[in-house]
Amino acid sequence: MPRTLSDMLKESSERYSSRPALLFKPGFRYLVTSYRELWEASGRVATLLQQRAVNKGDRVIIWGPNCPQWVLAFFGCVRAGAIVVPIDIRSTPDFLRHVVNQAKPVLALTSSMPAFDTGPVGLPALHFEELDELMYQLPEPTDVHMAPDDLAEIMYTSGTTGDPKGVMLTHGNLLANLRSIQEIIPDAGRHRLLSLLPLSHMFEQMGSMLMAINGGGNITFTISRQPAILFKTMQERKITMMLLVPQALELFMNGIEAEVERQGKTKTWNRLLSLARRLPHPLRRRLFKKVHARFGGKLEYIVSGGAALDAELGEKWKLVGVKVLQGYGATEASPGISSHTLEDPRFDSVGRPLPGVEVRISDDGEIQIRGDNITSGYWQAPERTAEAF
C-alpha cells in the first residue's frame, strides 16, 4: 500500500495508464482524462503552484463545483506538498472569512463563477477554467518529500456550535481509511461512479474520488443536477455506483413512484414489490428492468451516508434490485467508522466497525473511536482538541 496520496496516484497511473479516470461532458461530447494524463496534469498543477511560491505546508483553498479540475487541483496541491483546504460551494462569506483568518491560505484554486470570488477576503486565486492554459508545457514539479504523518488537508466543519473547526487529516489517516474501504468494496476498479455529493466533504471525497482512483475505477461529473441531465448521464455512462444522502434516495424513489402513478400502475407496482420479497437479487433486477433502464441498466450499489436511512426506504430499493450500503462516519475519522457489507446490506443499524477501526461506548453513552484513520486534532485549536481527544 502506498505511504502518501502522491504515491497512490503514481501507482494507479502506472497500473491503469490509459484507462479512463475522469469524465465530464460540458457540451456534446465527453472529455476523458486517463490515469496517465491525470498524473501528468496534476504534476503541471504542482509546478504552477511552486512557481507561485507555494511551499510544503502552505495551505491552499479549493472552492468550486465537482469537476475534473477539482481533482487536478487536489492532487496538484498534494504533489506540491501543500495542505488542501476544501470549501463547500454553499459556504457563506462569513464562513470563508473565518477559514481564511484561521488557516491563513496563500492561494485559492476556484471556479471563475462570481459565487466563488475570493477577492473580498484578499486571497489571490487561480481559476479552474484557466488551468489548461496556465499549465501548458510546464515541466515536472520539483519533488517534495512527503511522509504519512504530513498533513494532506484541513477539512472545516461547522460543528454543533456553528463555529467552524478545521479537522487535520494526514496522508496516513486517509490511506488507512482507504484500506478499510477496500475490504468492504474490493472491486472498485470495475465501477463507473457518478459524482453528485460535494468533493469538499469527506464522504464523497473518500468514497468516490479516492476509492475510485486507488482502485482503477472512473468518475463521471455532470454540468448540472437537473434530473433530465442526471438520467441521461447515467444511461450514457452505464453508471454502476453512486454515493447519496437519504434525502436524495427518497427523491429518486418518489420520482419512480410518481411515474408509476401517472401511468395508473400503482397496484401492479405494489404486487411486484410483494413478489420481489420471495425472489433472489438477480431476479429482482429482471422484474424491475424498466426501472433499471431509467438509471442506465447497470446501477448496482448506492452508498448512503450523511444521515440515518429510513429502513422502509432502504428495503424498497433492495426489492427493486439496487443494494444500498449504509454506514456511519465522521470527518474526524477520514470519515469511515462502520458499514454493512455488500453481501448482507441491512437497515436496522450502521453495521460493524471497519477493518482497523475500534469502537466502544463509554459509560455515559459517548461513542469512542480509535484507529489510524483518526485525526490528531483541530487546526490551531488546542483546547477543542483536548476536549475531543
PDB file of C-alpha atoms in Angstrom, residues 326-328 338-340 346-353:
ATOM      1  CA  GLN A 326     -25.352   2.149   4.863  1.00  0.00           C
ATOM      2  CA  GLY A 327     -22.555   3.169   7.165  1.00  0.00           C
ATOM      3  CA  TYR A 328     -21.507   5.652   9.809  1.00  0.00           C
ATOM      4  CA  SER A 338     -18.617   1.404  10.351  1.00  0.00           C
ATOM      5  CA  SER A 339     -20.508  -0.187   7.494  1.00  0.00           C
ATOM      6  CA  HIS A 340     -22.588  -3.135   6.430  1.00  0.00           C
ATOM      7  CA  ARG A 346     -29.220  -4.114   6.382  1.00  0.00           C
ATOM      8  CA  PHE A 347     -31.086  -1.048   7.538  1.00  0.00           C
ATOM      9  CA  ASP A 348     -31.585  -1.619  11.273  1.00  0.00           C
ATOM     10  CA  SER A 349     -28.106  -0.385  12.191  1.00  0.00           C
ATOM     11  CA  VAL A 350     -24.977   1.177  10.689  1.00  0.00           C
ATOM     12  CA  GLY A 351     -23.054  -2.096  10.591  1.00  0.00           C
ATOM     13  CA  ARG A 352     -19.830  -3.250  12.174  1.00  0.00           C
ATOM     14  CA  PRO A 353     -16.632  -1.238  12.651  1.00  0.00           C
TER      15      PRO A 353
END
